[in-house]
Every structure is written in C-alpha cells, then in structure tokens.
Amino acid sequence: MLKIEMRELGPVQTNCYIVSNSEKECLIFDPGEEADKIVELLKKRELKPLAILLTHAHFDHIGAVDELRDMYSIPVYLHFAERDWLGRPNLNGSGKYAALPDYRVKEADILIHDEKNLAIGSFAMELLHTPGHSPGSITYVFREQGFAIVGDTLFRGSIGRTDLIDGSETKLLKSIRTHILSLPSDTVLFPGHGPDTTLEEESRSNPFLRQ
C-alpha cells in the first residue's frame, strides 16, 4: 500500500508529492522550492528517498532539485524533450519574471525517451507523455493504487496554460483525451497546483473537456 503526501511550495504554491511504501522508501515528485520543508517531512516520517521525478521542467517545479539530489545522492528523471530546460531560465520560465531569480538546475540524471513502465525499487509506474502545457510533460500513473500525478496538464475544473514556450492547447487537449481519459474513471488525479480530483469528476464537469 502506497501513501501520498503533498506540500505546497515556492512562489506559486506548486504541489510537491511524496509517495512512500511500507518499507519507508519514497519518491519525490516536483520539488518546486523550500527543500527544508521536504527534508522535514522525510525526517518526520523516517523516509528514504530513491529518486526525484519531474512532471516537467518549469521553474516552479524544480527549485529544490539540486539541494535534494546532492543531499540524498539520488537521480533526477525528466523527459528528454526538456533536457536543456533545467539550466536555461529562458526555457524554464524563470527568465520571464523580473521578480524571480534565474533558476539554473544541473542536468537530469535519467532522461525519459518513451512511454513505458518504470520501476524504482518496489515502485511501479506507467509513464504517459502528455505534451501541451510543455513539450516534455509526463503523467506518472500508479495504476494498481488508482492514482496519477499529472503535473500541470489537468486541474480540477481547468487545464494547464499553453501560452509558454512550446505550449499548445491542441496538443494538450489531445494528450488529455488520448491518455488521461483512457484511465479508469475512478482514478484520483494529483495536479501540479490546487486540489486533487478524479477522472470521473473532470469528465463530467470540466468545461474544457466538454467542448
């Protein structure tokens, strides 16, 4: 049985998810900022992190990557389409905002090239390439446990913005309809911002999916 906990971190309150198992191992998804809060949670739960997994490489999802990677000596996973984004503020979006520092993160350790099944320790995930919000957006599906971490692809009652570099509403809606809507209707969706939802609820009430 897996447990999932969330912390809202950074300048735009990005959801960071910690998925743990009964052996006290865990995966860290989208550590956007405030590494100290993540470390505090890991210590409190006595968890051993195995990897950092990124749904995509926008600045608000990557701010604590290097600190956590160096502290725990764990690899970072990212889709290859965004392999250059971590260290380039003009691509990861931080360069767009004068009020923010330039976010420069070291290269990912493992690049995801294909949709496939991924196993890290005892954690088994299905990877779905869901571009649109960004070209390398990945949805991580824990099918047996009935949930998916969808990043900024889909939110409760909305979808991800598509006005950033290489964004496309056409591609985003295709990703949602082709991949996410093919999951079981009771799948719980954990987005990059805001509250969780279910596929059944979004299919019924999300105005972008009812067009």
CSV table of C-alpha atoms in Angstrom, one decimal:
chain,number,residue,atom,x,y,z
A,1,MET,CA,0.0,0.0,0.0
A,2,LEU,CA,1.4,3.4,-1.0
A,3,LYS,CA,0.9,6.6,0.8
A,4,ILE,CA,1.0,10.0,-0.8
A,5,GLU,CA,1.6,13.3,0.9
A,6,MET,CA,1.6,16.8,-0.5
A,7,ARG,CA,3.3,20.1,0.3
A,8,GLU,CA,2.6,23.4,-1.4
A,9,LEU,CA,6.0,25.0,-2.1
A,10,GLY,CA,7.5,28.0,-3.7
A,11,PRO,CA,6.4,31.3,-5.2
A,12,VAL,CA,3.3,29.9,-6.8
A,13,GLN,CA,2.4,27.2,-4.4
A,14,THR,CA,3.4,24.2,-6.5
A,15,ASN,CA,2.3,20.8,-5.3
A,16,CYS,CA,5.2,18.6,-4.3
A,17,TYR,CA,4.2,14.9,-3.8
A,18,ILE,CA,6.0,12.3,-1.6
A,19,VAL,CA,4.9,8.8,-2.4
A,20,SER,CA,6.1,6.2,0.1
A,21,ASN,CA,5.8,2.5,0.7
A,22,SER,CA,5.7,0.3,3.8
A,23,GLU,CA,9.4,-0.1,3.7
A,24,LYS,CA,9.8,3.6,4.4
A,25,GLU,CA,11.2,4.3,0.9
A,26,CYS,CA,9.8,7.2,-1.1
A,27,LEU,CA,9.8,9.1,-4.4
A,28,ILE,CA,9.8,12.9,-4.6
A,29,PHE,CA,7.7,14.5,-7.4
A,30,ASP,CA,8.2,18.1,-8.4
A,31,PRO,CA,10.2,19.6,-5.5
A,32,GLY,CA,9.4,23.2,-6.5
A,33,GLU,CA,11.2,25.1,-3.7
A,34,GLU,CA,11.7,25.1,0.0
A,35,ALA,CA,13.9,22.0,0.3
A,36,ASP,CA,13.8,22.3,4.1
A,37,LYS,CA,10.1,21.6,4.2
A,38,ILE,CA,10.6,18.4,2.2
A,39,VAL,CA,13.5,17.3,4.4
A,40,GLU,CA,11.5,18.0,7.5
A,41,LEU,CA,8.7,15.7,6.2
A,42,LEU,CA,11.2,13.0,5.2
A,43,LYS,CA,12.8,13.1,8.7
A,44,LYS,CA,9.4,13.1,10.5
A,45,ARG,CA,8.3,10.1,8.5
A,46,GLU,CA,11.7,8.4,8.6
A,47,LEU,CA,11.7,8.1,4.8
A,48,LYS,CA,14.5,7.2,2.5
A,49,PRO,CA,14.1,8.9,-0.9
A,50,LEU,CA,15.1,6.9,-4.0
A,51,ALA,CA,14.6,9.4,-6.8
A,52,ILE,CA,13.2,12.8,-7.9
A,53,LEU,CA,10.7,12.7,-10.7
A,54,LEU,CA,9.7,15.7,-12.6
A,55,THR,CA,6.4,16.1,-14.5
A,56,HIS,CA,8.1,18.9,-16.5
A,57,ALA,CA,10.9,21.5,-16.1
A,58,HIS,CA,9.1,24.8,-15.4
A,59,PHE,CA,10.9,26.8,-12.7
A,60,ASP,CA,8.1,26.4,-10.1
A,61,HIS,CA,8.6,22.6,-10.2
A,62,ILE,CA,12.4,22.4,-10.0
A,63,GLY,CA,13.7,24.9,-7.4
A,64,ALA,CA,14.7,22.3,-4.7
A,65,VAL,CA,16.0,19.7,-7.2
A,66,ASP,CA,19.7,20.3,-6.7
A,67,GLU,CA,19.7,20.6,-3.0
A,68,LEU,CA,17.7,17.3,-2.5
A,69,ARG,CA,19.7,15.5,-5.2
A,70,ASP,CA,23.0,16.4,-3.6
A,71,MET,CA,21.8,15.8,0.0
A,72,TYR,CA,20.4,12.3,-0.7
A,73,SER,CA,22.6,11.3,-3.8
A,74,ILE,CA,19.5,10.3,-5.8
A,75,PRO,CA,18.8,10.6,-9.5
A,76,VAL,CA,16.5,13.1,-11.3
A,77,TYR,CA,14.2,11.9,-14.0
A,78,LEU,CA,12.9,14.2,-16.8
A,79,HIS,CA,11.5,13.8,-20.3
A,80,PHE,CA,14.3,14.2,-22.9
A,81,ALA,CA,12.2,16.9,-24.8
A,82,GLU,CA,13.1,19.3,-21.9
A,83,ARG,CA,16.7,18.1,-21.3
A,84,ASP,CA,18.0,21.7,-21.8
A,85,TRP,CA,15.4,23.5,-19.7
A,86,LEU,CA,16.7,22.9,-16.2
A,87,GLY,CA,19.7,25.2,-16.7
A,88,ARG,CA,18.1,27.8,-19.0
A,89,PRO,CA,15.9,30.5,-17.5
A,90,ASN,CA,14.5,31.5,-20.9
A,91,LEU,CA,13.1,27.9,-21.3
A,92,ASN,CA,12.1,27.0,-17.7
A,93,GLY,CA,10.2,30.3,-17.4
A,94,SER,CA,12.1,32.0,-14.6
A,95,GLY,CA,13.7,34.5,-17.0
A,96,LYS,CA,10.2,35.8,-17.8
A,97,TYR,CA,9.6,37.3,-14.4
A,98,ALA,CA,11.8,40.2,-13.1
A,99,ALA,CA,10.7,39.5,-9.5
A,100,LEU,CA,12.2,36.0,-9.7
A,101,PRO,CA,15.9,34.9,-9.7
A,102,ASP,CA,17.1,32.9,-12.7
A,103,TYR,CA,16.6,29.2,-12.0
A,104,ARG,CA,19.5,27.1,-13.1
A,105,VAL,CA,19.5,23.4,-12.2
A,106,LYS,CA,22.0,20.8,-13.2
A,107,GLU,CA,21.1,18.3,-15.9
A,108,ALA,CA,18.8,15.5,-15.2
A,109,ASP,CA,20.5,12.1,-14.5
A,110,ILE,CA,18.0,10.0,-16.4
A,111,LEU,CA,16.1,11.1,-19.5
A,112,ILE,CA,12.8,9.5,-20.4
A,113,HIS,CA,12.6,8.8,-24.1
A,114,ASP,CA,9.5,6.6,-24.4
A,115,GLU,CA,6.2,5.9,-22.8
A,116,LYS,CA,6.9,2.8,-20.8
A,117,ASN,CA,6.7,1.1,-17.4
A,118,LEU,CA,9.2,2.4,-14.9
A,119,ALA,CA,10.3,0.6,-11.7
A,120,ILE,CA,12.3,2.2,-9.0
A,121,GLY,CA,12.7,-0.1,-6.1
A,122,SER,CA,9.3,-1.5,-5.4
A,123,PHE,CA,7.5,1.4,-7.0
A,124,ALA,CA,5.9,0.5,-10.4
A,125,MET,CA,4.6,3.3,-12.6
A,126,GLU,CA,3.2,3.7,-16.1
A,127,LEU,CA,4.6,6.8,-17.9
A,128,LEU,CA,2.4,8.8,-20.3
A,129,HIS,CA,3.9,11.5,-22.5
A,130,THR,CA,1.3,14.3,-22.2
A,131,PRO,CA,2.6,17.4,-24.0
A,132,GLY,CA,0.7,20.6,-24.4
A,133,HIS,CA,1.5,22.6,-21.3
A,134,SER,CA,5.1,21.9,-22.1
A,135,PRO,CA,6.7,19.6,-24.7
A,136,GLY,CA,8.0,17.1,-22.2
A,137,SER,CA,5.2,16.8,-19.7
A,138,ILE,CA,4.9,13.4,-18.2
A,139,THR,CA,2.0,11.8,-16.3
A,140,TYR,CA,3.0,9.2,-13.8
A,141,VAL,CA,0.3,6.5,-13.3
A,142,PHE,CA,0.2,4.2,-10.3
A,143,ARG,CA,-2.5,2.0,-11.8
A,144,GLU,CA,-2.7,-0.6,-9.1
A,145,GLN,CA,-3.2,2.1,-6.5
A,146,GLY,CA,-5.6,4.1,-8.6
A,147,PHE,CA,-3.9,7.4,-8.8
A,148,ALA,CA,-1.9,9.5,-11.2
A,149,ILE,CA,0.4,12.5,-10.8
A,150,VAL,CA,-0.5,14.7,-13.8
A,151,GLY,CA,1.6,17.9,-13.2
A,152,ASP,CA,0.1,21.0,-15.0
A,153,THR,CA,-1.7,19.0,-17.7
A,154,LEU,CA,-5.1,18.9,-15.9
A,155,PHE,CA,-6.5,20.7,-12.9
A,156,ARG,CA,-9.8,20.5,-11.1
A,157,GLY,CA,-12.1,22.3,-13.4
A,158,SER,CA,-9.4,23.5,-15.7
A,159,ILE,CA,-6.3,22.6,-17.8
A,160,GLY,CA,-2.7,23.8,-17.9
A,161,ARG,CA,-1.8,27.1,-19.5
A,162,THR,CA,-0.5,26.9,-23.1
A,163,ASP,CA,1.0,30.3,-23.6
A,164,LEU,CA,4.5,29.4,-22.5
A,165,ILE,CA,7.4,28.1,-24.8
A,166,ASP,CA,6.3,25.2,-27.0
A,167,GLY,CA,2.8,25.1,-25.4
A,168,SER,CA,-0.2,24.1,-27.5
A,169,GLU,CA,-3.8,23.8,-26.5
A,170,THR,CA,-4.5,21.5,-29.4
A,171,LYS,CA,-1.7,19.1,-28.2
A,172,LEU,CA,-2.8,19.5,-24.5
A,173,LEU,CA,-6.4,18.5,-25.2
A,174,LYS,CA,-5.2,15.6,-27.4
A,175,SER,CA,-3.0,14.4,-24.6
A,176,ILE,CA,-5.8,14.6,-22.1
A,177,ARG,CA,-8.3,12.8,-24.4
A,178,THR,CA,-5.9,10.2,-25.7
A,179,HIS,CA,-4.1,9.3,-22.5
A,180,ILE,CA,-5.6,10.6,-19.3
A,181,LEU,CA,-9.2,10.0,-20.2
A,182,SER,CA,-8.3,6.4,-21.1
A,183,LEU,CA,-7.6,5.7,-17.4
A,184,PRO,CA,-10.2,4.1,-15.2
A,185,SER,CA,-12.9,6.7,-14.3
A,186,ASP,CA,-12.2,6.4,-10.5
A,187,THR,CA,-8.5,7.3,-10.9
A,188,VAL,CA,-7.5,10.1,-8.5
A,189,LEU,CA,-5.6,12.9,-10.2
A,190,PHE,CA,-3.0,14.8,-8.4
A,191,PRO,CA,-2.2,18.1,-10.2
A,192,GLY,CA,0.7,20.5,-10.0
A,193,HIS,CA,-1.4,23.2,-8.4
A,194,GLY,CA,-4.7,23.1,-6.4
A,195,PRO,CA,-6.7,20.3,-5.0
A,196,ASP,CA,-6.8,16.7,-6.3
A,197,THR,CA,-9.8,15.5,-8.3
A,198,THR,CA,-11.0,12.3,-10.1
A,199,LEU,CA,-11.2,11.5,-13.7
A,200,GLU,CA,-14.9,10.9,-13.3
A,201,GLU,CA,-15.5,14.4,-11.9
A,202,GLU,CA,-13.4,16.1,-14.7
A,203,SER,CA,-15.1,14.1,-17.4
A,204,ARG,CA,-18.4,15.3,-16.1
A,205,SER,CA,-17.8,18.9,-15.2
A,206,ASN,CA,-14.5,20.2,-16.6
A,207,PRO,CA,-15.6,22.8,-19.2
A,208,PHE,CA,-12.5,22.2,-21.3
A,209,LEU,CA,-13.3,18.6,-21.7
A,210,ARG,CA,-17.0,19.2,-22.5
A,211,GLN,CA,-16.2,21.4,-25.6
